[in-house]
mmCIF file of C-alpha atoms in Angstrom:
data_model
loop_
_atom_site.group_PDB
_atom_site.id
_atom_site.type_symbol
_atom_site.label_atom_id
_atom_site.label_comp_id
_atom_site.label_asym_id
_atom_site.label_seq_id
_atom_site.Cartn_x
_atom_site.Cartn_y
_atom_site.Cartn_z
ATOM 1 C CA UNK A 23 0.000 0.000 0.000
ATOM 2 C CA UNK A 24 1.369 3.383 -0.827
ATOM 3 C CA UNK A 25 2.268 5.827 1.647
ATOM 4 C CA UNK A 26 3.511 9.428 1.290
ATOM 5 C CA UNK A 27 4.906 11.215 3.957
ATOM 6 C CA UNK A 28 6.528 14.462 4.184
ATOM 7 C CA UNK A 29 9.149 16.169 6.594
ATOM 8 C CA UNK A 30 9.110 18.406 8.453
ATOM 9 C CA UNK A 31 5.483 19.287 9.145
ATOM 10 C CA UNK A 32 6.311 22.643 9.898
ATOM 11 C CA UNK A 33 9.052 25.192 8.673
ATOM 12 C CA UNK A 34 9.953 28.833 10.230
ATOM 13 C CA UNK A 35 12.856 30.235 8.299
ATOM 14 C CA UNK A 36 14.083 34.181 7.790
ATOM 15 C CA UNK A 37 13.131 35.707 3.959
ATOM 16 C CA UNK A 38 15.716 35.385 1.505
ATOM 17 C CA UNK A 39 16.808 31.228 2.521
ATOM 18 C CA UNK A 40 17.461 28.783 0.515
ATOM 19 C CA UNK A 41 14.850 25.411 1.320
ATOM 20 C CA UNK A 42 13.807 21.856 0.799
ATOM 21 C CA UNK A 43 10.888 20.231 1.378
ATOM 22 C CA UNK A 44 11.010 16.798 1.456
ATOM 23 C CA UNK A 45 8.501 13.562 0.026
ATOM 24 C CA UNK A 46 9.341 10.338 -0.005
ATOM 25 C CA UNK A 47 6.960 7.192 -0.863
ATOM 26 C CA UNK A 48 6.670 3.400 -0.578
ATOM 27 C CA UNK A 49 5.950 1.926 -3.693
ATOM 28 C CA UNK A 50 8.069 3.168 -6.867
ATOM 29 C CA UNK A 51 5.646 2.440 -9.240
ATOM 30 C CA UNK A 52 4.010 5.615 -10.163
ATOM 31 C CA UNK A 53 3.083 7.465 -12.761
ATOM 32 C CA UNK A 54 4.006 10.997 -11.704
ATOM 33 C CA UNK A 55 4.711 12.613 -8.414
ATOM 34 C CA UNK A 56 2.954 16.182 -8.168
ATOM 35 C CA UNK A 57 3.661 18.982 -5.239
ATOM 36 C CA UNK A 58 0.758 21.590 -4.909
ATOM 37 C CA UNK A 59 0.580 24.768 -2.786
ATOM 38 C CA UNK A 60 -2.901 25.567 -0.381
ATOM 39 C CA UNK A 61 -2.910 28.554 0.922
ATOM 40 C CA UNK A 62 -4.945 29.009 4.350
ATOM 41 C CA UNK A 63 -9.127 27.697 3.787
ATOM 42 C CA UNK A 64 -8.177 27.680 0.237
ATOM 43 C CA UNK A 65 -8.173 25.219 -2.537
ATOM 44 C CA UNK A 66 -4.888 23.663 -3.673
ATOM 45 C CA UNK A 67 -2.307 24.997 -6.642
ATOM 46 C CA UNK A 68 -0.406 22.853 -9.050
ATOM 47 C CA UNK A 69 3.140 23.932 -8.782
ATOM 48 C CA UNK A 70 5.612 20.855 -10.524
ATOM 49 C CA UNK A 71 4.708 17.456 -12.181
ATOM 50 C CA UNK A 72 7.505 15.774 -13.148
ATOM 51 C CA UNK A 73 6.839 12.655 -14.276
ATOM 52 C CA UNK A 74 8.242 8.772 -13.577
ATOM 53 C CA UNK A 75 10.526 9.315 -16.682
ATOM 54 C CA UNK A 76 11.868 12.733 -15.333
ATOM 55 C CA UNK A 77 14.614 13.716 -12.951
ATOM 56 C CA UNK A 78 13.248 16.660 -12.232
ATOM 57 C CA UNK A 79 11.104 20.259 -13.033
ATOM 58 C CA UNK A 80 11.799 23.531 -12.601
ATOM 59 C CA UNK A 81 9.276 26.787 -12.357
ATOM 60 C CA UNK A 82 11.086 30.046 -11.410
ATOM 61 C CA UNK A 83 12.837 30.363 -8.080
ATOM 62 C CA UNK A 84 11.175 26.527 -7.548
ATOM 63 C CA UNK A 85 12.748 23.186 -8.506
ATOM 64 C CA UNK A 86 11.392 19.788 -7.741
ATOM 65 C CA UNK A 87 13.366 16.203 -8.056
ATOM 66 C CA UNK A 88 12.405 12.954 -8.107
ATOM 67 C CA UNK A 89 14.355 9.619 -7.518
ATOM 68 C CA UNK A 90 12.242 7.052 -8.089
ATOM 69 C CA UNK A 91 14.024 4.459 -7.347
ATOM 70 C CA UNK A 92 14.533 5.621 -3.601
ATOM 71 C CA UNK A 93 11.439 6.661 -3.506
ATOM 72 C CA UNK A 94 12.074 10.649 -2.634
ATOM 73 C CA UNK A 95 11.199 13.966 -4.092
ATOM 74 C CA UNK A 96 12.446 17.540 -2.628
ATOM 75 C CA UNK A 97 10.881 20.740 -3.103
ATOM 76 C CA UNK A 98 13.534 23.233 -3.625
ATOM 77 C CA UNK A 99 12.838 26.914 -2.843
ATOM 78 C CA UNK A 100 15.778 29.852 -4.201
ATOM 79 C CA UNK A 101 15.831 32.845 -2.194
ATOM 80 C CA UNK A 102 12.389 32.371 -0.070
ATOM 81 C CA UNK A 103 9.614 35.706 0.224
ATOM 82 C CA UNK A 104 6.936 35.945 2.425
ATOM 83 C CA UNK A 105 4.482 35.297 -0.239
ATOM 84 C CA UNK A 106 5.841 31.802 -0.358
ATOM 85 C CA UNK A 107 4.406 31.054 3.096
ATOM 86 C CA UNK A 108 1.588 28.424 2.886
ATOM 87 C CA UNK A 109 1.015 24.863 2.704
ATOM 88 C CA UNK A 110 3.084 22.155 0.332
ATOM 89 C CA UNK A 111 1.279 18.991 -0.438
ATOM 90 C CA UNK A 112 2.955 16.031 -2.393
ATOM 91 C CA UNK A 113 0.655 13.715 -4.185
ATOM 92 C CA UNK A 114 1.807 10.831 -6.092
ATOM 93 C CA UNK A 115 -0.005 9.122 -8.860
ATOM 94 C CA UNK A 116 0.107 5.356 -8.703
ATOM 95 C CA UNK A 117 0.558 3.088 -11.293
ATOM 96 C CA UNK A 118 -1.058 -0.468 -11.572
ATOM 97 C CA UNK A 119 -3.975 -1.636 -10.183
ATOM 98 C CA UNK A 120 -4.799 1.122 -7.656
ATOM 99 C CA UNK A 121 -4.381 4.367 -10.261
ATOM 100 C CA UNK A 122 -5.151 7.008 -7.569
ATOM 101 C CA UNK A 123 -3.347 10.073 -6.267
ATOM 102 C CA UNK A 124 -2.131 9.662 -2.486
ATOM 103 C CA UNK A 125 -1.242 12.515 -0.499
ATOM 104 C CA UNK A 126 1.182 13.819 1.887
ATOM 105 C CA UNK A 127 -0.058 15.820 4.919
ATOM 106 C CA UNK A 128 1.942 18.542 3.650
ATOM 107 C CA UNK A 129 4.674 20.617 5.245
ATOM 108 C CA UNK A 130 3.773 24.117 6.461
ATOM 109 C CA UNK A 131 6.261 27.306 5.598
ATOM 110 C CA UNK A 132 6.304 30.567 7.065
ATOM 111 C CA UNK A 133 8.521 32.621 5.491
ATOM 112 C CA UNK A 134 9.191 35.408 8.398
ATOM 113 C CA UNK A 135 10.389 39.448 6.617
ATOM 114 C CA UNK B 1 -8.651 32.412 -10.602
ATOM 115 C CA UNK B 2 -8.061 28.541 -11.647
ATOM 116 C CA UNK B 3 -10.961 28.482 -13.978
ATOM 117 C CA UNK B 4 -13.220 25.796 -10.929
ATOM 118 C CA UNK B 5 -15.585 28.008 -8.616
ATOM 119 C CA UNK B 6 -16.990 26.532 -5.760
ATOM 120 C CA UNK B 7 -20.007 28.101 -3.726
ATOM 121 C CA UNK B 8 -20.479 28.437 -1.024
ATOM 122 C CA UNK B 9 -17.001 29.310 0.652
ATOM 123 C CA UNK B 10 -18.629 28.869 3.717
ATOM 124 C CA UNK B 11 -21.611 26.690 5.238
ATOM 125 C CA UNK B 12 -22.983 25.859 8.919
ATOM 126 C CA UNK B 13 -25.577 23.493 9.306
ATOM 127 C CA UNK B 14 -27.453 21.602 11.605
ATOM 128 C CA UNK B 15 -27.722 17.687 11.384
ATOM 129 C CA UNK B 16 -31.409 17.472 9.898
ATOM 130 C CA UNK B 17 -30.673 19.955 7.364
ATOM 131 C CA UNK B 18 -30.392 19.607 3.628
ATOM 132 C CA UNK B 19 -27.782 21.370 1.467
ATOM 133 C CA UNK B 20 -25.675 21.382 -1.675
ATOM 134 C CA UNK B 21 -22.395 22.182 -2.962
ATOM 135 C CA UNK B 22 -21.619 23.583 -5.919
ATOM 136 C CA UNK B 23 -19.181 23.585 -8.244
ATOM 137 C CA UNK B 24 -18.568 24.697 -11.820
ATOM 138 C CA UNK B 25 -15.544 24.118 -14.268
ATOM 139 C CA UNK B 26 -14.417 26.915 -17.223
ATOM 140 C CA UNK B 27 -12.007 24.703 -18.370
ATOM 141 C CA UNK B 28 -13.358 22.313 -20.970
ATOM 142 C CA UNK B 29 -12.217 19.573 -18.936
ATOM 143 C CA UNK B 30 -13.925 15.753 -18.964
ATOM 144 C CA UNK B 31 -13.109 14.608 -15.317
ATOM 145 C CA UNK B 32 -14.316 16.452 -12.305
ATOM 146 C CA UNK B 33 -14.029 15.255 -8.493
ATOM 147 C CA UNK B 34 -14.903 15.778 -5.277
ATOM 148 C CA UNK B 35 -12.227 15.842 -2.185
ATOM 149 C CA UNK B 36 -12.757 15.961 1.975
ATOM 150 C CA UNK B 37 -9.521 17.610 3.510
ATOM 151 C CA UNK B 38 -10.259 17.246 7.559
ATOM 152 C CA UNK B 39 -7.695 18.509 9.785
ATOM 153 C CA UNK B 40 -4.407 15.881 10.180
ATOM 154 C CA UNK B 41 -5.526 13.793 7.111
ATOM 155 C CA UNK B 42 -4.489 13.364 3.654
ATOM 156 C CA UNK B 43 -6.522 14.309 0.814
ATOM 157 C CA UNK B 44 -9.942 11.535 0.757
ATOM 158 C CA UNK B 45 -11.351 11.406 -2.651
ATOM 159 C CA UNK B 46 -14.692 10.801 -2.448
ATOM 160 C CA UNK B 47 -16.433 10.910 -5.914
ATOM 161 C CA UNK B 48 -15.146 11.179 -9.417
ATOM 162 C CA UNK B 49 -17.201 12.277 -12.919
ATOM 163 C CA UNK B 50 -15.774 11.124 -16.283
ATOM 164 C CA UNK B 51 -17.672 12.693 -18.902
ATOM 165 C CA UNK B 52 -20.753 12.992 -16.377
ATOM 166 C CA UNK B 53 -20.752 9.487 -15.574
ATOM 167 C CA UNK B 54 -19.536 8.489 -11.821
ATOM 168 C CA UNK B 55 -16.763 6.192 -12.567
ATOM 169 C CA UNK B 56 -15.515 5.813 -8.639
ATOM 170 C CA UNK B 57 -16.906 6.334 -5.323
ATOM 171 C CA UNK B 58 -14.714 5.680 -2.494
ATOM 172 C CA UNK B 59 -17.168 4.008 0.189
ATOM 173 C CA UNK B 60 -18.788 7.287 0.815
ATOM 174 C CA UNK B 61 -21.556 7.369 3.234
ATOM 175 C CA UNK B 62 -24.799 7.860 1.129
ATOM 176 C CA UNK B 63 -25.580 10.698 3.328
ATOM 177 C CA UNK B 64 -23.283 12.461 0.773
ATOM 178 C CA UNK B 65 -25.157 12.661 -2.442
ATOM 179 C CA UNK B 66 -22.831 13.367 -6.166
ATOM 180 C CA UNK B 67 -24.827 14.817 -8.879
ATOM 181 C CA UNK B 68 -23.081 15.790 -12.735
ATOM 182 C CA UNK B 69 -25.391 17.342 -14.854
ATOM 183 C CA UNK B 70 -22.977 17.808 -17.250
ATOM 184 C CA UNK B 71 -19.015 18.082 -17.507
ATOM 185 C CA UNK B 72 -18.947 22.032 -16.348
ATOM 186 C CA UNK B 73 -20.827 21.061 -13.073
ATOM 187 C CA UNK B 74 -21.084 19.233 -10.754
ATOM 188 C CA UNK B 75 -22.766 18.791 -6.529
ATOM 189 C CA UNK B 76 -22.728 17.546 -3.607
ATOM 190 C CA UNK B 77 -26.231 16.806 -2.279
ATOM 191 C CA UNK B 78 -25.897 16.727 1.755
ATOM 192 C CA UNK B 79 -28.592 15.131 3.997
ATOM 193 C CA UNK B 80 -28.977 14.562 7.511
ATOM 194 C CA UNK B 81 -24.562 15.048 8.303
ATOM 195 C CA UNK B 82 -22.630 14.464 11.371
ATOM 196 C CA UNK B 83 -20.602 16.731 12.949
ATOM 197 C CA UNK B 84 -17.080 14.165 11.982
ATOM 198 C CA UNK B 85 -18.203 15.212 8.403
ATOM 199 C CA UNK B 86 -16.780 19.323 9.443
ATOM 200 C CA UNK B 87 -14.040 19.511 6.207
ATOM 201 C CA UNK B 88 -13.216 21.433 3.412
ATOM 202 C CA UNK B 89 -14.710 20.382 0.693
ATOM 203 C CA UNK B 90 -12.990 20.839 -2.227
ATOM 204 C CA UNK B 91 -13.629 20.185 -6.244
ATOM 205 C CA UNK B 92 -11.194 19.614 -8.605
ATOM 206 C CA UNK B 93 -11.382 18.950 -12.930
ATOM 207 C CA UNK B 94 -8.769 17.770 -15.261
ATOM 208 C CA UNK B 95 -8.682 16.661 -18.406
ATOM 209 C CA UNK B 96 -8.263 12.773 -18.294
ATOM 210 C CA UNK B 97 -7.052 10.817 -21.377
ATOM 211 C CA UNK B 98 -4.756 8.252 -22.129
ATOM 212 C CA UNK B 99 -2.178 9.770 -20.222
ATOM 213 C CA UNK B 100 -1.852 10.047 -16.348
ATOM 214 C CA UNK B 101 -0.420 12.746 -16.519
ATOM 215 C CA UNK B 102 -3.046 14.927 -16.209
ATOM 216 C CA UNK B 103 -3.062 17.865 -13.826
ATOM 217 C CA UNK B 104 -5.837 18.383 -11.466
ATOM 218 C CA UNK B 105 -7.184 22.176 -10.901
ATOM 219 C CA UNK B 106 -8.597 22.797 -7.819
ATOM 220 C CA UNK B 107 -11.350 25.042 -6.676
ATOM 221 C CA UNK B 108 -11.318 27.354 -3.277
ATOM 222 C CA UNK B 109 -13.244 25.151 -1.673
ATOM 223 C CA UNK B 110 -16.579 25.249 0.742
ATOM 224 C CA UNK B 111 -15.660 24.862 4.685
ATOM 225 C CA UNK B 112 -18.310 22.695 6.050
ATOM 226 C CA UNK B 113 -19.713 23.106 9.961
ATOM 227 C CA UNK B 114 -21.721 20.712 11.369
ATOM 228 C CA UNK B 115 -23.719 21.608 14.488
#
């Protein structure tokens, strides 16, 4: 049974850092791994999807890897802004029999000015 | 704006009451679905709509109620809740195909208060 879990649950850093999020999952056959962003009572954002083929996506000051094969993804954030504070979910899309998206419980950033 | 609006944001209700969520896609897509986030848990999915027809429902309780008119909307019928069903309701659409690689577009949500 897949299980995706994500560390740390919470993050406090200064504006301006440099930080990872981290996902990491039990089964390696997937289809894709996904993060999203969910800002407070709010619905959820597609950031990255990098898919089972790919080593990795990039979007502006974000970058996301995947190694499949250990069954880890990190969340990579350049030069961190207040605006960045929110919630990071990882889902990843299984492959096989059970084709659903499982989810993290997300890590939540505060980026402090 | 990510093109999936969701009304209401907000709803309190008692347990005898009847209500419905709404949701409505601007995206073209084929697939629509219906998520409970509760506080501490993943993600559940509960329902999900390919071209209007339910193709899974995740041993929902039938007090929860999917309706798809067509593939731009789509509800959530609610009847006689509990206060464990207090979530955030959210809908999401993508456009599913051949590939699994679809992304999923989510709407704000509806926050959900059972009394």
């Amino acid at each position: 049974k897949q299980e995706v879990t994500q560390i740390p649950a919470a993050l406090s850093v200064p504006e301006g850092e440099n930080l990872v999020l981290n996902c990491s999952f039990t089964d390696s056959a997937i289809y894709n791994l996904q993060w999203f962003r969910q800002d407070p009572g709010k619905g959820l954002t597609s950031l990255l999807l990098i898919q089972s083929s790919q080593r990795e996506q990039t979007s502006g000051r974000l970058n996301a890897s995947l190694d499949k094969s250990s069954g880890r993804s990190t969340l990579y954030i350049a030069a961190s802004q207040p605006g960045d504070s929110a919630t990071y979910l990882c889902a990843v899309h299984n492959a096989g029999n059970n084709r659903k998206l499982i989810w993290g419980l997300g890590t939540s950033l505060a980026v402090n000015p | 704006e990510t093109g999936v609006t969701q009304t209401p944001r907000h709803l309190v209700m008692g347990m005898t009451n009847k209500k419905s969520l709404k949701c409505e896609q601007h995206l073209g897509h084929n697939a629509m679905y219906w998520y409970k986030q509760s506080a501490k848990k993943p993600l559940e999915l509960m329902f999900v709509y390919n071209f209007k027809e339910q193709t899974e429902n995740n041993s929902v309780p039938s007090r929860f109620s999917p309706e798809c008119p067509n593939s731009s909307h789509l509800f959530l019928h609610l009847h006689t809740l509990q206060p464990e069903d207090s979530a955030l309701y959210l809908c999401a659409s993508s456009q599913a195909g051949t590939d699994d690689n679809e992304k999923l577009f989510f709407g704000s949500g509806t926050q959900l208060s059972v009394l």
